[in-house]
Coordinates of C-alpha atoms in Angstrom, one line a residue:
M1 CA 11.6 65.8 16.5
L2 CA 8.1 65.6 16.5
L3 CA 6.3 62.3 17.7
A4 CA 2.3 62.1 17.5
A5 CA 1.1 59.3 20.0
L6 CA -2.6 58.0 19.5
P7 CA -5.5 57.5 22.0
A8 CA -4.6 54.3 23.6
T9 CA -7.6 52.4 23.6
A10 CA -5.5 49.2 25.3
A11 CA -2.0 49.2 26.3
L12 CA -0.1 49.0 22.8
R13 CA 0.6 52.8 21.8
F14 CA 1.7 53.9 18.3
E15 CA 4.1 56.5 18.0
A16 CA 4.6 58.4 14.7
H17 CA 7.6 60.2 13.9
L18 CA 6.2 62.9 11.9
S19 CA 9.1 65.3 11.1
G20 CA 9.4 65.9 7.6
L21 CA 5.9 65.4 6.7
D22 CA 3.2 67.3 5.0
A23 CA 0.1 67.6 6.4
Q24 CA -1.2 65.0 3.9
Q25 CA 1.4 62.5 4.6
Q26 CA 0.8 63.0 8.5
A27 CA -3.1 62.4 7.9
F28 CA -2.3 59.7 6.3
T29 CA 0.3 58.4 8.7
Q30 CA -2.3 59.1 11.6
T31 CA -5.1 57.2 9.4
V32 CA -3.1 53.9 8.8
L33 CA -2.1 53.6 12.5
T34 CA -5.4 54.4 13.9
T35 CA -6.8 51.5 11.3
A36 CA -4.3 49.3 12.5
E37 CA -4.6 49.6 16.0
Q38 CA -8.5 48.9 15.8
R39 CA -7.6 45.5 13.4
L40 CA -5.3 44.2 15.9
P41 CA -6.5 41.5 18.6
P42 CA -7.2 43.1 22.2
L43 CA -4.9 40.3 23.4
V44 CA -1.8 41.4 20.8
R45 CA -2.7 45.0 22.1
A46 CA -2.8 43.9 25.8
Q47 CA 0.9 41.9 25.5
L48 CA 2.5 44.7 23.3
D49 CA 2.3 46.6 26.8
G50 CA 4.2 50.0 25.5
P51 CA 4.6 52.6 22.9
V52 CA 5.5 51.1 19.6
P53 CA 7.8 53.5 17.3
V54 CA 6.5 53.8 13.9
R55 CA 8.5 55.9 10.9
W56 CA 9.0 56.0 7.6
V57 CA 12.5 55.0 6.0
D58 CA 14.6 55.4 2.7
D59 CA 17.0 52.6 3.4
L60 CA 15.1 49.2 3.0
P61 CA 16.3 47.1 0.6
A62 CA 14.5 46.8 -2.7
G63 CA 11.2 44.6 -2.4
V64 CA 10.9 45.1 1.5
A65 CA 8.2 47.1 2.8
G66 CA 8.5 47.2 6.1
R67 CA 10.7 45.6 9.0
A68 CA 10.2 45.0 12.7
T69 CA 13.8 45.8 14.6
G70 CA 15.3 44.4 17.9
D71 CA 14.8 47.3 20.0
G72 CA 11.0 47.2 19.2
R73 CA 10.8 50.1 16.3
V74 CA 8.7 49.4 13.3
L75 CA 10.3 50.9 9.8
L76 CA 7.8 51.3 6.9
A77 CA 9.3 52.3 3.3
R78 CA 8.4 55.7 2.4
R79 CA 7.5 54.7 -1.1
L80 CA 3.8 53.5 0.6
L81 CA 3.9 56.9 1.9
Q82 CA 4.8 58.5 -1.5
Q83 CA 2.1 56.5 -3.1
S84 CA -0.5 56.9 -1.1
D85 CA -0.6 53.1 -0.8
Q86 CA -2.7 52.8 2.6
A87 CA -4.0 49.2 1.8
L88 CA -0.5 47.8 1.4
A89 CA 0.9 50.2 4.3
L90 CA -1.6 48.9 6.9
R91 CA -1.1 45.4 6.0
T92 CA 2.9 46.1 6.4
L93 CA 2.1 47.9 9.4
L94 CA 0.3 45.3 11.2
H95 CA 2.6 42.1 9.6
E96 CA 5.2 43.7 11.5
V97 CA 3.4 44.3 14.6
I98 CA 2.8 40.4 14.9
H99 CA 6.6 39.9 14.2
L100 CA 7.0 41.5 17.3
Y101 CA 4.7 39.9 19.3
D102 CA 5.5 36.5 18.0
R103 CA 9.4 37.2 19.0
L104 CA 10.8 35.1 21.8
G105 CA 12.8 37.9 23.4
P106 CA 11.3 41.1 24.6
P107 CA 12.9 44.3 22.6
P108 CA 14.3 46.5 25.4
A109 CA 11.6 49.6 24.3
L110 CA 8.6 47.3 25.2
R111 CA 7.5 45.8 28.1
W112 CA 6.1 42.2 27.8
R113 CA 4.2 40.7 30.3
C114 CA 2.3 37.0 29.7
A115 CA 0.0 36.9 33.3
S116 CA -1.8 33.7 34.0
R117 CA -5.2 35.6 33.6
V118 CA -5.9 39.0 31.9
Q119 CA -9.2 40.4 31.2
V120 CA -9.0 42.8 28.2
Q121 CA -12.4 43.8 26.9
G122 CA -14.6 41.2 27.8
L123 CA -12.1 38.9 26.9
V124 CA -10.8 36.4 29.8
G125 CA -7.7 34.3 29.1
L126 CA -4.7 33.9 26.9
P127 CA -3.0 31.9 24.4
A128 CA -2.2 28.2 25.5
V129 CA 1.2 28.5 24.9
C130 CA 1.7 31.4 28.0
R131 CA 2.9 29.5 31.2
G132 CA 2.5 31.8 34.0
Q133 CA 2.7 35.0 35.6
G134 CA 5.9 36.8 34.3
E135 CA 6.7 34.4 31.8
R136 CA 7.1 35.6 27.9
Q137 CA 5.0 33.8 25.6
R138 CA 6.1 31.0 23.6
R139 CA 6.5 32.1 19.7
L140 CA 3.7 30.8 17.8
S141 CA 5.9 30.2 15.1
D142 CA 7.0 27.8 17.4
D143 CA 4.4 26.1 18.3
P144 CA 3.9 22.1 16.8
R145 CA 0.5 22.6 15.8
L146 CA 0.9 25.5 13.8
L147 CA 4.0 24.4 12.3
D148 CA 1.7 21.3 11.5
L149 CA -0.7 23.1 9.7
A150 CA 1.6 25.6 7.9
G151 CA 3.2 22.7 6.5
W152 CA 6.4 22.1 8.0
P153 CA 5.1 18.8 9.4
E154 CA 7.7 16.4 11.7
R155 CA 10.3 14.5 9.6
V156 CA 9.6 11.0 10.3
G157 CA 12.3 9.0 12.2
T158 CA 13.9 11.9 13.9
R159 CA 11.8 12.1 16.9
G160 CA 10.8 15.7 16.8
Q161 CA 12.6 17.2 13.9
R162 CA 11.0 19.5 11.2
E163 CA 10.5 19.3 7.8
Q164 CA 12.7 22.2 6.3
H165 CA 11.1 22.7 3.1
N166 CA 7.4 23.9 2.8
A167 CA 5.7 21.8 0.3
Q168 CA 2.4 23.6 0.4
T169 CA 3.2 26.2 -2.3
L170 CA 0.5 25.9 -4.4
R171 CA -2.6 28.8 -4.2
A172 CA -0.3 30.2 -1.2
P173 CA -1.9 34.2 -0.3
D174 CA 1.6 35.3 -0.6
S175 CA 4.9 33.2 -1.4
Y176 CA 6.8 35.1 1.5
E177 CA 5.2 33.0 3.8
L178 CA 7.2 29.9 2.8
D179 CA 10.2 31.6 3.6
S180 CA 10.2 30.6 7.5
P181 CA 7.7 30.0 10.0
A182 CA 7.9 33.4 11.0
E183 CA 7.0 34.8 8.3
F184 CA 4.3 32.3 7.5
V185 CA 2.8 33.7 11.3
A186 CA 3.0 37.0 10.2
V187 CA 1.7 36.7 6.2
N188 CA -1.3 34.5 7.7
A189 CA -1.8 36.9 10.3
E190 CA -2.5 40.0 7.9
Y191 CA -4.9 37.5 6.0
F192 CA -6.5 36.7 9.3
L193 CA -7.1 40.5 10.1
L194 CA -8.1 42.1 6.7
D195 CA -9.4 39.4 4.7
A196 CA -13.3 38.1 5.3
E197 CA -13.0 35.1 3.0
Y198 CA -9.8 33.7 5.1
A199 CA -11.8 31.6 7.7
C200 CA -13.4 30.2 4.1
R201 CA -10.2 29.7 2.4
R202 CA -7.9 28.8 5.3
P203 CA -10.5 27.3 7.7
A204 CA -8.0 25.3 10.2
L205 CA -5.9 28.4 10.3
H206 CA -8.2 30.6 10.9
A207 CA -9.8 28.3 13.8
Y208 CA -6.3 28.1 15.5
F209 CA -5.7 32.0 15.4
T210 CA -8.9 32.4 16.8
A211 CA -7.8 30.0 19.2
Q212 CA -4.6 32.0 20.0
F213 CA -6.0 35.3 20.3
A214 CA -8.6 34.1 23.0
G215 CA -11.4 33.2 21.0
W216 CA -11.4 36.7 19.4
A217 CA -11.8 36.8 15.4
P218 CA -12.9 40.0 13.1
P219 CA -16.1 39.2 11.0
T220 CA -15.9 36.8 8.4
A221 CA -17.7 36.0 5.1
S222 CA -20.2 33.2 5.1
C223 CA -18.7 30.1 4.1
A224 CA -20.2 27.3 1.6
Q225 CA -20.5 24.1 3.6
R226 CA -18.6 22.0 0.7
Y227 CA -15.6 21.5 -0.7
P228 CA -14.6 21.5 -4.5
Y229 CA -12.1 18.7 -5.4
L230 CA -11.4 16.9 -8.8
N231 CA -12.5 13.6 -9.3
A232 CA -9.1 11.8 -11.0
G233 CA -11.0 8.8 -11.9
A234 CA -13.9 10.2 -13.8
N235 CA -14.7 8.4 -17.1
A236 CA -16.2 10.4 -19.9
E237 CA -19.5 10.1 -18.5
Q238 CA -18.5 12.1 -15.0
S239 CA -17.8 15.5 -14.2
L240 CA -13.9 16.2 -13.7
L241 CA -15.2 18.3 -10.5
G242 CA -16.8 16.7 -7.6
W243 CA -17.9 18.2 -3.9
L244 CA -17.3 17.3 -0.6
D245 CA -19.4 18.1 2.4
P246 CA -18.2 16.9 5.9
E247 CA -21.5 16.8 7.0
R248 CA -22.1 13.4 4.9
V249 CA -19.1 12.1 5.7
Y250 CA -20.1 9.5 8.4
A251 CA -16.5 7.8 9.1
V252 CA -12.4 7.7 7.8
H253 CA -11.0 4.2 7.5
Y254 CA -7.6 3.1 7.5
L255 CA -7.4 1.9 3.4
L256 CA -4.4 -0.9 3.0
A257 CA -3.6 -2.1 -0.3
E258 CA -1.6 -5.3 1.1
P259 CA 1.8 -6.1 -0.5
N260 CA 2.9 -8.0 -4.2
D261 CA 6.1 -8.8 -5.2
D262 CA 6.6 -5.7 -6.8
W263 CA 10.0 -3.6 -5.9
A264 CA 7.5 -0.7 -4.7
S265 CA 4.7 -2.4 -3.5
R266 CA 6.3 -4.8 -1.4
W267 CA 5.1 -3.0 1.6
G268 CA 1.6 -1.9 1.0
H269 CA 0.1 1.2 0.4
S270 CA -1.6 3.2 2.6
M271 CA -4.9 5.1 1.9
L272 CA -7.7 6.6 3.9
R273 CA -11.8 6.0 3.1
L274 CA -14.0 8.4 3.5
V275 CA -17.6 6.6 4.5
V276 CA -20.0 9.4 2.4
C277 CA -23.7 8.8 3.2
A278 CA -25.8 9.2 0.0
P279 CA -27.7 12.6 -0.2
G280 CA -30.9 12.4 2.0
R281 CA -29.4 9.3 4.3
K282 CA -29.3 10.2 7.9
R283 CA -25.3 10.2 9.1
G284 CA -24.8 6.7 10.4
P285 CA -24.0 2.6 10.1
D286 CA -26.4 2.4 7.2
C287 CA -24.0 5.1 5.2
L288 CA -21.3 1.9 4.8
L289 CA -23.8 0.9 1.7
D290 CA -23.4 3.7 -0.1
V291 CA -20.4 2.5 -1.5
E292 CA -20.6 4.3 -4.9
Q293 CA -20.4 7.3 -2.7
H294 CA -17.2 6.4 -1.0
L295 CA -14.0 8.5 -1.6
V296 CA -10.1 7.5 -1.2
L297 CA -7.6 9.8 -0.5
S298 CA -4.3 8.3 -1.5
F299 CA -0.9 10.2 -2.0
R300 CA 0.5 9.3 -5.0
A301 CA 4.2 9.4 -7.1
F302 CA 2.5 11.3 -10.0
V303 CA 5.1 9.6 -12.4
D304 CA 4.8 11.3 -15.9
D305 CA 7.2 9.3 -17.3
V306 CA 5.2 5.9 -16.4
Q307 CA 8.4 3.8 -15.6
L308 CA 9.1 4.0 -12.0
S309 CA 12.6 4.2 -11.1
H310 CA 14.2 3.0 -8.2
W311 CA 16.6 5.1 -7.7
D312 CA 14.4 8.1 -8.3
G313 CA 12.4 7.2 -5.6
L314 CA 15.0 6.9 -3.3
V315 CA 16.1 10.6 -4.2
G316 CA 12.6 12.3 -4.1
S317 CA 12.4 12.6 -8.0
Y318 CA 8.7 12.2 -8.1
P319 CA 6.1 14.8 -7.4
S320 CA 3.8 13.4 -4.6
R321 CA 0.1 14.7 -4.7
L322 CA -3.2 13.9 -3.0
F323 CA -5.6 12.2 -5.0
L324 CA -9.1 11.9 -4.4
L325 CA -10.8 9.2 -6.3
P326 CA -14.1 6.8 -5.9
L327 CA -13.4 4.1 -3.5
S328 CA -15.0 1.4 -6.8
Q329 CA -12.0 2.6 -8.6
V330 CA -9.6 2.0 -5.8
V331 CA -11.2 -1.7 -5.4
D332 CA -10.7 -2.6 -9.0
E333 CA -7.4 -1.1 -9.6
Y334 CA -5.6 -2.9 -7.0
T335 CA -8.0 -6.2 -6.5
K336 CA -8.6 -7.0 -10.6
L337 CA -5.7 -5.3 -12.5
E338 CA -2.5 -5.6 -9.5
L339 CA -4.3 -8.8 -8.0
R340 CA -4.0 -7.0 -4.4
A341 CA -6.8 -7.5 -1.4
L342 CA -7.9 -4.3 0.3
R343 CA -8.3 -3.8 4.3
S344 CA -10.3 -1.0 5.4
V345 CA -10.4 -0.2 9.5
P346 CA -12.8 2.3 11.2
L347 CA -10.5 5.0 12.9
R348 CA -12.1 6.0 16.4
F349 CA -12.4 9.7 15.6
D350 CA -15.2 11.8 16.9
R351 CA -17.5 13.9 15.0
A352 CA -14.6 17.1 15.4
Q353 CA -11.7 14.8 14.2
I354 CA -13.7 13.6 11.2
A355 CA -14.3 17.0 10.3
G356 CA -10.7 18.2 10.7
V357 CA -9.5 15.3 8.2
V358 CA -11.9 16.2 5.6
R359 CA -11.1 19.8 5.9
Q360 CA -7.1 19.0 6.1
A361 CA -7.5 16.8 2.9
A362 CA -9.4 19.4 0.8
Q363 CA -6.5 22.0 1.4
L364 CA -3.7 19.7 0.6
H365 CA -5.5 18.7 -2.4
W366 CA -5.0 22.2 -3.6
S367 CA -2.2 23.2 -2.3
Y368 CA 0.4 20.4 -1.5
D369 CA 3.4 19.6 -3.7
G370 CA 5.7 17.6 -2.3
R371 CA 8.3 14.8 -3.0
Y372 CA 7.6 11.4 -2.7
Y373 CA 10.8 9.0 -1.4
F374 CA 10.2 5.4 -1.0
I375 CA 11.9 5.9 2.4
G376 CA 11.1 8.7 4.0
N377 CA 8.4 10.6 2.9
N378 CA 6.2 7.6 1.4
C379 CA 2.4 6.9 1.4
A380 CA 2.5 5.7 5.3
V381 CA 4.2 8.8 6.0
E382 CA 2.1 11.4 4.3
T383 CA -1.2 9.6 5.5
L384 CA 0.2 10.0 9.2
K385 CA 0.8 13.4 9.0
L386 CA -2.8 13.9 7.3
L387 CA -4.4 12.1 10.1
R388 CA -2.0 13.8 12.8
T389 CA -2.5 17.3 11.3
G390 CA -6.7 17.1 10.2
S391 CA -7.4 14.8 13.7
N392 CA -5.4 16.9 16.0
S393 CA -5.3 13.8 17.9
A394 CA -3.3 13.6 21.1
A395 CA -2.4 9.9 20.3
L396 CA -0.8 10.9 16.8
R397 CA 1.6 13.6 18.2
D398 CA 4.5 11.2 18.9
L399 CA 3.7 8.6 16.5
D400 CA 6.2 7.4 14.1
S401 CA 5.8 4.9 11.0
Q402 CA 7.6 4.5 7.2
T403 CA 5.8 1.9 6.1
P404 CA 1.7 0.7 5.5
I405 CA 1.5 -2.0 7.8
G406 CA 3.4 -0.6 10.6
L407 CA 1.5 2.2 10.4
L408 CA -1.9 0.0 10.8
Q409 CA -0.1 -1.8 13.7
V410 CA 0.5 1.8 15.7
L411 CA -2.6 2.4 14.9
E412 CA -4.4 -0.2 16.5
A413 CA -1.8 -0.3 19.4
R414 CA -3.3 3.6 20.1
G415 CA -6.7 2.4 20.2
L416 CA -7.4 4.3 17.2
A417 CA -8.0 1.4 14.5
D418 CA -10.7 -1.0 15.1
T419 CA -9.2 -4.0 13.4
S420 CA -12.0 -6.4 15.4
V421 CA -13.7 -6.0 11.6
L422 CA -11.7 -8.1 10.2
S423 CA -11.6 -10.8 12.7
D424 CA -14.2 -13.3 10.4
P425 CA -12.9 -12.8 6.9
S426 CA -16.1 -14.0 5.4
L427 CA -18.3 -11.5 7.3
A428 CA -15.7 -8.5 6.6
L429 CA -16.3 -9.3 3.0
R430 CA -19.9 -8.8 3.3
Q431 CA -19.8 -5.9 5.3
G432 CA -17.0 -3.6 2.9
Y433 CA -14.1 -4.0 5.7
R434 CA -12.1 -6.2 3.4
F435 CA -11.9 -6.2 -0.4
D436 CA -10.6 -9.9 -1.5
S437 CA -7.9 -9.8 -4.3
Y438 CA -8.9 -11.4 -7.7
A439 CA -6.2 -13.6 -7.9
E440 CA -7.5 -15.2 -5.3
R441 CA -10.8 -15.2 -6.7
Y442 CA -8.7 -16.4 -10.0
Q443 CA -7.4 -19.6 -8.5
Q444 CA -10.6 -20.5 -7.0
L445 CA -11.7 -20.9 -10.5
F446 CA -9.0 -22.6 -11.9
A447 CA -8.5 -25.2 -9.3
P448 CA -11.9 -27.2 -10.1
L449 CA -11.0 -26.4 -14.2
R450 CA -7.7 -27.6 -13.8
E451 CA -9.1 -31.1 -12.0
Q452 CA -12.0 -31.0 -14.5
L453 CA -10.0 -30.4 -18.0
G454 CA -6.7 -31.3 -17.2
L455 CA -5.3 -27.7 -18.0
P456 CA -1.8 -27.5 -18.6
A457 CA -0.8 -25.2 -15.9
A458 CA -0.1 -25.7 -12.3
D459 CA -1.6 -22.2 -11.3
V460 CA -3.4 -19.4 -12.5
A461 CA -0.5 -17.3 -13.7
G462 CA 0.7 -20.1 -15.3
W463 CA -2.5 -20.2 -17.6
L464 CA -2.5 -16.7 -18.1
D465 CA 0.7 -16.8 -19.6
L466 CA -0.2 -19.5 -21.9
S467 CA -1.0 -17.9 -25.6
A468 CA -4.1 -17.2 -26.4
S469 CA -4.6 -20.3 -29.1
R470 CA -2.9 -22.3 -26.6
R471 CA -5.6 -21.5 -24.2
R472 CA -8.4 -22.1 -26.7
D473 CA -7.5 -25.6 -27.3
W474 CA -9.1 -26.3 -23.9
F475 CA -12.7 -24.4 -24.6
A476 CA -14.4 -27.2 -26.3
G477 CA -14.3 -29.4 -23.6
A478 CA -16.0 -27.1 -21.1
D479 CA -19.3 -27.2 -20.1
L480 CA -21.4 -24.2 -19.2
R481 CA -20.4 -23.4 -15.8
A482 CA -16.6 -24.1 -16.8
S483 CA -17.0 -22.3 -19.8
A484 CA -18.6 -19.5 -17.8
A485 CA -15.0 -19.6 -15.4
L486 CA -12.8 -19.5 -18.3
L487 CA -14.6 -16.5 -19.5
L488 CA -13.7 -14.4 -16.3
L489 CA -10.6 -15.7 -16.4
E490 CA -9.8 -14.8 -20.8
Q491 CA -10.8 -11.3 -19.6
A492 CA -8.2 -11.0 -17.0
A493 CA -5.4 -12.2 -19.4
L494 CA -6.9 -9.5 -22.1
R495 CA -6.5 -6.8 -19.2
R496 CA -3.0 -8.0 -18.2
Q497 CA -2.1 -8.1 -22.0
L498 CA -3.6 -4.2 -22.9
L499 CA -1.5 -3.0 -20.0
Q500 CA 1.5 -4.5 -20.8
V501 CA 1.3 -3.4 -24.3
Q502 CA 0.7 0.2 -22.8
E503 CA 3.4 0.5 -20.6
R504 CA 5.9 -0.9 -23.2
I505 CA 4.8 1.8 -25.4
K506 CA 5.2 4.9 -23.4
L507 CA 8.6 3.3 -22.4
Q508 CA 9.8 3.0 -26.3
Y509 CA 8.5 6.5 -26.7
L510 CA 10.5 7.7 -24.0
Q511 CA 14.0 6.2 -24.9
G512 CA 13.3 7.1 -28.3
D513 CA 13.5 3.4 -29.7
G514 CA 10.3 2.6 -30.5
P515 CA 9.1 1.9 -34.2
A516 CA 8.8 4.6 -36.5
A517 CA 4.9 5.0 -36.2
M518 CA 5.8 5.4 -32.4
Q519 CA 8.4 8.7 -33.2
Q520 CA 5.3 10.1 -35.5
A521 CA 3.0 9.7 -32.4
G522 CA 5.5 11.5 -30.6
D523 CA 3.7 14.7 -30.5
L524 CA 0.6 12.9 -29.2
V525 CA 2.1 11.2 -26.7
A526 CA 4.2 14.0 -24.9
S527 CA 0.2 15.9 -25.1
L528 CA -1.1 13.4 -23.0
L529 CA 1.6 12.8 -21.2
Q530 CA 1.6 16.4 -20.1
E531 CA -2.2 16.9 -20.2
R532 CA -2.8 14.2 -17.5
G533 CA -0.9 16.5 -15.1
F534 CA -3.8 19.0 -14.3
L535 CA -5.0 15.6 -12.5
S536 CA -2.7 15.7 -9.7
R537 CA -2.4 19.5 -9.6
P538 CA -6.1 20.9 -9.7
A539 CA -4.7 24.3 -8.7
D540 CA -3.7 24.7 -12.4
L541 CA -7.0 25.3 -13.0
V542 CA -7.9 27.7 -10.7
S543 CA -6.2 31.4 -11.5
A544 CA -7.7 33.7 -8.7
G545 CA -7.4 33.6 -5.0
Y546 CA -5.9 31.3 -2.7
G547 CA -6.5 28.3 -0.5
L548 CA -9.9 26.6 -0.9
P549 CA -11.5 27.9 -4.2
Q550 CA -14.6 29.9 -3.2
P551 CA -17.9 30.2 -5.3
A552 CA -16.8 33.1 -7.4
E553 CA -14.2 30.6 -8.5
W554 CA -16.3 27.5 -9.2
Q555 CA -17.8 28.3 -12.1
D556 CA -14.4 29.3 -14.1
L557 CA -13.4 26.2 -12.3
A558 CA -16.0 24.0 -13.9
A559 CA -15.4 25.4 -17.0
R560 CA -11.9 25.2 -17.6
S561 CA -11.9 21.6 -15.9
E562 CA -14.7 20.5 -18.5
A563 CA -12.3 21.6 -21.3
Q564 CA -9.4 19.6 -20.3
Q565 CA -11.5 16.7 -19.4
Q566 CA -12.6 16.9 -23.3
R567 CA -8.7 17.4 -24.4
L568 CA -7.8 14.4 -22.8
I569 CA -10.9 12.3 -23.6
G570 CA -10.0 13.4 -27.4
L571 CA -6.1 12.3 -27.1
S572 CA -6.6 9.2 -25.7
G573 CA -9.1 8.4 -28.1
S574 CA -6.4 9.3 -30.7
L575 CA -3.9 7.2 -29.2
D576 CA -6.2 4.2 -28.7
A577 CA -6.6 4.7 -32.5
L578 CA -3.0 4.8 -33.3
L579 CA -2.4 1.9 -31.0
P580 CA -2.6 -0.9 -33.4
S581 CA -0.1 0.7 -35.8
L582 CA 2.3 0.9 -33.0
L583 CA 2.3 -3.1 -32.1
P584 CA 4.6 -5.4 -33.8
A585 CA 2.9 -7.9 -35.9
A586 CA 3.3 -11.0 -33.6
E587 CA 1.5 -8.6 -30.4
R588 CA -1.3 -7.5 -33.0
A589 CA -2.4 -11.0 -33.8
E590 CA -2.1 -12.1 -30.0
L591 CA -4.4 -9.3 -28.8
D592 CA -6.5 -10.1 -31.8
A593 CA -6.4 -14.0 -30.9
A594 CA -7.5 -13.1 -27.0
Q595 CA -10.5 -10.8 -28.5
A596 CA -11.7 -13.8 -30.6
N597 CA -11.1 -16.1 -27.4
L598 CA -14.1 -13.7 -25.5
Q599 CA -16.1 -13.5 -28.4
Q600 CA -16.1 -17.6 -28.8
L601 CA -16.7 -18.3 -25.1
L602 CA -19.1 -15.6 -25.0
A603 CA -21.2 -17.7 -28.0
R604 CA -20.8 -20.7 -26.1
I605 CA -21.9 -19.8 -23.4
R606 CA -25.4 -18.6 -25.1
Q607 CA -25.7 -21.9 -27.2
Q608 CA -25.4 -23.7 -23.9
R609 CA -27.7 -22.1 -22.1
Q610 CA -30.3 -22.2 -24.6
H611 CA -29.4 -25.7 -25.1
S612 CA -30.4 -26.0 -21.0
S613 CA -33.3 -24.4 -21.3
G614 CA -34.7 -26.7 -24.0
D615 CA -35.3 -23.8 -26.6

């Protein structure tokens, strides 16, 4: 058998089996092996201390391009040779060599070493997983840090067990990486070694491999300094495509929506707040004033069937996605609509940890497609995993919590959450560390109104439950101050009524028991629900590349997101126009009466102001 050993520049030596190959095929083989040796990190070549036989074979399964054997050989599918596919042959060879490097036990044909210190072409040191003289380095695919980044995080409540399913399925460079941690390492090592954009598309993993290879990395492209994201809270006047610059993020807060009586919300909701500085402002405490720039990272169950089912939430029937939303929208959503207060607690992270959380959030926004469980993988669990992976804080590595309030408590106990900002409630409100529920404001408005006007309800909830015509009976006795308070309560009553109507209509449509007009509007409602899906899966709007979208993909992303937004706006407008015909006569009359109440109160306030000014 004819063997060709390439000149060794390090300990690793490829030995090609050239028997039966013509001159062109031998040259092809030599080129692939030489290029692979040049591409491999010096540390890998040093650790694979010995010959690595490489041969072309015909008996690999269909779809398999290469295989690393237990005795240290690399087998390559002969079809790559016959097709002269040099790029795929090189990628396959590097993939299989990384498998050899990663494996726990030393193949008999190879000599492995993991000295406490070695020097290879000027690089000093070994991966942190090496332990000492004569000890085989631990596999990269077993490294907890790699598993966190790759998408096999710890399963909460199991003290170290890993998730069996990798949910970072979107915008993967090769779906084969999801088969196992070992395949993830091999696939991503290919891209680390061969794709100059890998550092831009998967920056955290690029940093990980660079550290594992003793600070060595191949040449990389120049990366953009900002990350694109879809603003799921954008209105018709705002662009769906937003930009997140880690250098403008001053701080990360743990944002807790306090519990209410609803079954799915009784433990609160965990989110993260990014304190983003206004353009041109120097990063510092004054950035807390730039509330209009702040963003919220919120894992939510994307519910395209509108109605939350307790059972579906328990068995993971809902997709879990990471939404990036304006803080102002989140505050309005919880304080005005759900009548829940928010606590915004600063986390004690350094600059590198803040940047890491921002980077991980951007990565998950484009790649994560998990399953939402009320117990086991809820918002608190997802938020903890984001914090742990993004910050790489030692204080988070063995942290375990399954409830939003519990997570805040353990973050405080570990010294990561500064809850002292909440000690003075009024100061916390003024400084933006707390956002009070409008239920509290409404009750504060209602109490003096009840005493002054003798309103026929014990509390604000009872007042809002009255019919619009019944509430109107008490307007005549209100002075200017009382009229203004009644106007705010009337606006709250109308918002609540509209939300109840929308939920009931959608539920009737889905159950197929709505009025005839609802069934005629079925296609419109179904399209609206379907079109909303892209807001939770931004990856659907990018057809090229993998990982974080790069500048070459931004123009297409902007055009497609704008087109989708316009379509969504059109569908929503059509449904709004159709809404009156979907309501029973009594419900239409009640909405009309509520609108009339608002107009009457506004007119009354104008008259009272004119009278008080003497005009």
